Short mmCIF file of C-alpha atoms and ligand atoms in Angstrom, two decimals:
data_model
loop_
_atom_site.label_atom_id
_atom_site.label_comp_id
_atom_site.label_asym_id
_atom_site.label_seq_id
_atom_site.Cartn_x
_atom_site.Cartn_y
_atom_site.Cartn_z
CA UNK A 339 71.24 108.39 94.42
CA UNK A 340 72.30 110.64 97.35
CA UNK A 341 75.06 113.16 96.62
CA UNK A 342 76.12 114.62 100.05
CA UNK A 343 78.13 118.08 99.06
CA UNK A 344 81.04 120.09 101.29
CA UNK A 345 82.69 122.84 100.45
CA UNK A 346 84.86 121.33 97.37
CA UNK A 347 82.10 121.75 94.93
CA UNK A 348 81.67 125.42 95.84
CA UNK A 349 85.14 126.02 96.03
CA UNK A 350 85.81 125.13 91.79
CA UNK A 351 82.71 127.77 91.96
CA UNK A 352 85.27 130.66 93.43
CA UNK A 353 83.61 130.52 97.00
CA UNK A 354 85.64 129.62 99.81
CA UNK A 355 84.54 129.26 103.31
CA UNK A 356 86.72 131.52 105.48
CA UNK A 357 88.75 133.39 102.81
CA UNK A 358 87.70 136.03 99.92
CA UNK A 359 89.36 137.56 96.97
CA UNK A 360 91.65 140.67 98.67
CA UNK A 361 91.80 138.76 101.95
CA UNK A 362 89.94 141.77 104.29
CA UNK A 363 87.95 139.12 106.08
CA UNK A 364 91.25 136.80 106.60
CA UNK A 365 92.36 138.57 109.16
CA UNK A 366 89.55 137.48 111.35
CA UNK A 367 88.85 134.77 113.72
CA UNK A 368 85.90 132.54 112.20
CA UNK A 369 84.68 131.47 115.71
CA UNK A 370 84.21 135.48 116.23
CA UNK A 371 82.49 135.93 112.90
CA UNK A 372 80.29 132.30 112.90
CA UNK A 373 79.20 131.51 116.54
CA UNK A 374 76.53 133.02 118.76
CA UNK A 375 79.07 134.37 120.89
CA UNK A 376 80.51 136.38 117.84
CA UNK A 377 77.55 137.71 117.47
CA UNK A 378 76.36 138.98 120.38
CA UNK A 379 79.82 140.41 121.20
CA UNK A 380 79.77 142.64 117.53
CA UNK A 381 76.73 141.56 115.50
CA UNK A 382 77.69 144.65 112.85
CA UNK A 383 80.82 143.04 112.44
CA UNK A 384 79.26 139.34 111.58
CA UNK A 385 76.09 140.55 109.50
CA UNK A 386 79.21 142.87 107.37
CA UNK A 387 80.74 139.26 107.21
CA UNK A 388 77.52 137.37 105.96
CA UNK A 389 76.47 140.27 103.39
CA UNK A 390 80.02 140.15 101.70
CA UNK A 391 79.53 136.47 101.57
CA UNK A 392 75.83 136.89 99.82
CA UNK A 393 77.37 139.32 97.60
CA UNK A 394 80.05 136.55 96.79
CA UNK A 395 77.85 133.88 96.11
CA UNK A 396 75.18 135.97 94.27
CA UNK A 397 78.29 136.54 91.82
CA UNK A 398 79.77 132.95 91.64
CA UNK A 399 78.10 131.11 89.60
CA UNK A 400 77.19 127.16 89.29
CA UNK A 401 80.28 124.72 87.77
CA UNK A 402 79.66 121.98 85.40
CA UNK A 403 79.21 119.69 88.74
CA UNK A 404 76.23 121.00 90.08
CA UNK A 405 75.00 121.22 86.58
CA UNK A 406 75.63 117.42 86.46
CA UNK A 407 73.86 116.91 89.51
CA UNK A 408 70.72 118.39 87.41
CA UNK A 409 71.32 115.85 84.86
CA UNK A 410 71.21 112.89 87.18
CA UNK A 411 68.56 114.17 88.78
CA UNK A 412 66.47 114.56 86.05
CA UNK A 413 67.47 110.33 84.90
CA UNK A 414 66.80 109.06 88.33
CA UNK A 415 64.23 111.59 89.87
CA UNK A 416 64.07 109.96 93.67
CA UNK A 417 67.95 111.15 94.04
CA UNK A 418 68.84 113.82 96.38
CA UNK A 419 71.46 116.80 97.48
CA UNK A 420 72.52 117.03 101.20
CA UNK A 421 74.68 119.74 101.42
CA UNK A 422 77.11 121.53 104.22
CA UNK A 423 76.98 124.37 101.91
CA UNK A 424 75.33 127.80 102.63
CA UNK A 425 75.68 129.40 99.61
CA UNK A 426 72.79 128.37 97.52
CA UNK A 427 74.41 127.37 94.44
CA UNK A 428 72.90 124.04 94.23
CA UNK A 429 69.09 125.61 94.08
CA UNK A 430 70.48 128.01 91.35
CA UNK A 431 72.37 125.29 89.24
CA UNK A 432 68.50 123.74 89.56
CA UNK A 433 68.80 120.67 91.92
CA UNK A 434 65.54 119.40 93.70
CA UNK A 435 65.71 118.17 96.02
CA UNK A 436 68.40 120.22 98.27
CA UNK A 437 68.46 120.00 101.42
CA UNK A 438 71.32 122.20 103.78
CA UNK A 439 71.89 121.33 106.71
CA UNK A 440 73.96 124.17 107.68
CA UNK A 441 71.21 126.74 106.49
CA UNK A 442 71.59 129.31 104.01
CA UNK A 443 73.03 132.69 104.15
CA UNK A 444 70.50 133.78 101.45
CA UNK A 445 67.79 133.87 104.59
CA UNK A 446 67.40 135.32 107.72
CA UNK A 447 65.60 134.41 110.97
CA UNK A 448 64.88 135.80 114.57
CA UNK A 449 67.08 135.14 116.94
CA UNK A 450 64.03 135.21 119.68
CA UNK A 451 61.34 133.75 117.37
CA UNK A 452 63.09 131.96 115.27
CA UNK A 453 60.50 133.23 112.26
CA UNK A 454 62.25 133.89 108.68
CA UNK A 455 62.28 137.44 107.74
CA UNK A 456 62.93 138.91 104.27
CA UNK A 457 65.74 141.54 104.10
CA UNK A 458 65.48 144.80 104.38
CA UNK A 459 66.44 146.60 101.43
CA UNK A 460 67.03 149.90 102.93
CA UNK A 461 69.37 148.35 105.04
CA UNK A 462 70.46 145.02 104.07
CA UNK A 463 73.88 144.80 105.67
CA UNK A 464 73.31 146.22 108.91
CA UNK A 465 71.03 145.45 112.53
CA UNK A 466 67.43 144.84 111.63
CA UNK A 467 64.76 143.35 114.24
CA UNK A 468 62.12 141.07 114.03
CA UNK A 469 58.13 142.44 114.33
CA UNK A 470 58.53 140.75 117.70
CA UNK A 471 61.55 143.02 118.96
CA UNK A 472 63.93 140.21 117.73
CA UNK A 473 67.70 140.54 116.30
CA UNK A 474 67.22 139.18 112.96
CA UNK A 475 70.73 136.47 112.74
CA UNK A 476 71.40 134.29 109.32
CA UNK A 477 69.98 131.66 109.01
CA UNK A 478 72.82 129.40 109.22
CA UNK A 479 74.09 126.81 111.90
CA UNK A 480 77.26 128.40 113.85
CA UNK A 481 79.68 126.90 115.57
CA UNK A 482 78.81 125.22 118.35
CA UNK A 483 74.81 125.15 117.37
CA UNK A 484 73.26 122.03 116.52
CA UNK A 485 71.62 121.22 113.00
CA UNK A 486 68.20 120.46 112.35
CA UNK A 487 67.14 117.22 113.43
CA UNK A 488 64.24 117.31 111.12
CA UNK A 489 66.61 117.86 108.48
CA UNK A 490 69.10 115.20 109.49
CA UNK A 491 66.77 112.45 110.07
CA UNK A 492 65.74 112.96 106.25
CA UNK A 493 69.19 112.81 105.27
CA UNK A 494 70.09 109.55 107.03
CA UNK A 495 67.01 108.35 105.85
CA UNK A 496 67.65 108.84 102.46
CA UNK A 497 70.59 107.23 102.45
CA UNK A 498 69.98 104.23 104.78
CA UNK A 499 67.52 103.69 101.70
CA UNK A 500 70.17 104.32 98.04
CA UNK A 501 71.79 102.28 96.29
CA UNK A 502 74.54 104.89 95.24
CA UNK A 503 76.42 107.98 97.26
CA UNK A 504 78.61 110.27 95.80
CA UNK A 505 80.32 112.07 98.78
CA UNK A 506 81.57 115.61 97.29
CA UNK A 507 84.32 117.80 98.03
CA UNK A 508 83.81 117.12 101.74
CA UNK A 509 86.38 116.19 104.35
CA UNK A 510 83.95 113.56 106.04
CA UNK A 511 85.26 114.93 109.72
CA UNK A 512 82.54 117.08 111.13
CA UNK A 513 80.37 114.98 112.61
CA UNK A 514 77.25 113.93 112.50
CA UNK A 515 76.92 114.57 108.93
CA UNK A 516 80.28 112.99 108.22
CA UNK A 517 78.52 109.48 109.57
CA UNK A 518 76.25 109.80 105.89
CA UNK A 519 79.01 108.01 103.49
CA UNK A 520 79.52 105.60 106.32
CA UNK A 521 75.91 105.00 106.54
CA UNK A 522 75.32 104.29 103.35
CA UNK A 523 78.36 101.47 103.23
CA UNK A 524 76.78 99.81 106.27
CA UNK A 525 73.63 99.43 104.24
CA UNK A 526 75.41 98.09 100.99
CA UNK A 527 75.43 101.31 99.29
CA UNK A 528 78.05 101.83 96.43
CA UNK A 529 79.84 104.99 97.48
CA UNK A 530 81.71 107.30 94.79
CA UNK A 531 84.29 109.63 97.07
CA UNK A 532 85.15 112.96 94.52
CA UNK A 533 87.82 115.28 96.71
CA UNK A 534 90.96 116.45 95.35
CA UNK A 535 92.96 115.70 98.89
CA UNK A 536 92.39 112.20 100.51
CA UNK A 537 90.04 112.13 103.50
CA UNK A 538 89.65 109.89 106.29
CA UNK A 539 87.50 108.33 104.06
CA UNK A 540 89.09 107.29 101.33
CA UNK A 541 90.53 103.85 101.74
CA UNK A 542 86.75 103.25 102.73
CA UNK A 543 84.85 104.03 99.95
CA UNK A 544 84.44 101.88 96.78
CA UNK A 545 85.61 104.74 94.53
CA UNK A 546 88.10 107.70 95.65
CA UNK A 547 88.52 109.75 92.56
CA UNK A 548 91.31 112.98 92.82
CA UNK A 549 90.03 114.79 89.94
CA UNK A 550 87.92 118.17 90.25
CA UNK A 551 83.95 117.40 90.68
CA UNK A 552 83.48 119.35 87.61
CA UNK A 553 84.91 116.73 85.76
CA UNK A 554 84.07 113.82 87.37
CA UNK A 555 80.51 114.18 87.81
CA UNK A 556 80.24 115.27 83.96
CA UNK A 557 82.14 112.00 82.41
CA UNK A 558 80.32 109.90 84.75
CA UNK A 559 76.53 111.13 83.95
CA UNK A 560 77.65 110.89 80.08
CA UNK A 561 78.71 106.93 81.16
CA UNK A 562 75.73 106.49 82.87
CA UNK A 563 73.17 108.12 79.99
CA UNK A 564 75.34 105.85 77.23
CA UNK A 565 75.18 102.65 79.57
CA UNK A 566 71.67 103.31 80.07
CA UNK A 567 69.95 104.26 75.91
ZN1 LIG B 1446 60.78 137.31 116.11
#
């Protein structure tokens, strides 16, 4: 099983992408706050951004469909997480394997190295540099960067190869990653669409289910375990 996550799963989880809580960050444009460009023009400004975000996330905390996700994990152990997310919840709710391929804003890497450095806890919102003189930047893919290739090439791999996609609280339209449910039909996949609005998608897949994940993925895994002992 693949299950390839956007950012409807973390959403019934309290985390949105470009809003918060009191709406301070709304006012903001997210191509100045996510993009290299951002960044170089007011890096204070962005890394503010990213540690309010940690702080968000660190304080959400899993839903009952990531917790699912452990449970059909654990029944069919080859299956595997490819996420858009950045916000970690999928490690925490214990899936393995995960694999984001928009990085996570729980790390932090060199902007002239590239290495991953651990924060700083003496300043862990503000500019910090690299041993090699290095900005350190989240380690995240901004707008207008390209993802991991490594990364991707696993992902398509994994699903040129299953049987069954779920395709999660994603609005299949940022490419490349939005090819993955359409991958896995070409290949004779069964593919399981769970997003509360309909997406380009939809009238594809062989199941487009409306409900929230956290209910879905629950009632299914139950069907599953009672079809299955
Ligand atoms: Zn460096």
């Amino acid at each position: 099983m693949v299950f390839f996550t956007g950012a409807g799963i973390s959403a019934e989880s309290g985390i949105s992408t470009f809003r918060d809580p009191d709406g301070y960050w709304s006012k903001y444009d997210p191509m100045k706050l996510a993009s290299p460009e951002g960044f170089k023009e007011d890096p204070e400004l962005v890394l503010r951004w990213y540690a309010a975000r940690r702080q968000l996330a660190g304080k959400a905390q899993p839903n009952p469909g990531h917790l699912a996700i452990t449970q059909f994990q654990k029944l069919f152990p080859h299956s595997v997480v490819i996420t858009q997310n950045v916000d970690g919840l999928h490690a925490r709710a214990g899936n393995e394997p995960v694999w984001e391929l928009h990085g996570n804003i729980h790390r932090q890497k060199c902007l002239k190295c590239a290495e991953e450095v651990a924060f700083n806890p003496d300043n862990p919102d503000g500019i910090n540099y690299c041993a090699c003189g290095g900005m350190l930047r989240p380690d995240v893919v901004w707008f207008g960067e390209s993802l991991s290739i490594s990364i991707l090439n696993q992902a398509f791999d994994a699903v040129k190869s299953c049987s069954l996609l779920f395709t999660i609280g994603t609005s299949t339209q940022v490419y490349p990653a939005a090819q993955l449910p359409f991958e896995a039909l070409n290949q004779g996949a069964f593919v399981i669409e769970v997003n509360p609005e309909p997406t380009p998608f939809s009238a594809k897949a062989d199941l487009s289910l409306r409900d929230p994940v956290g209910k879905v993925l629950p009632n299914l895994y139950e069907e599953f375990y009672a079809a299955l002992f």
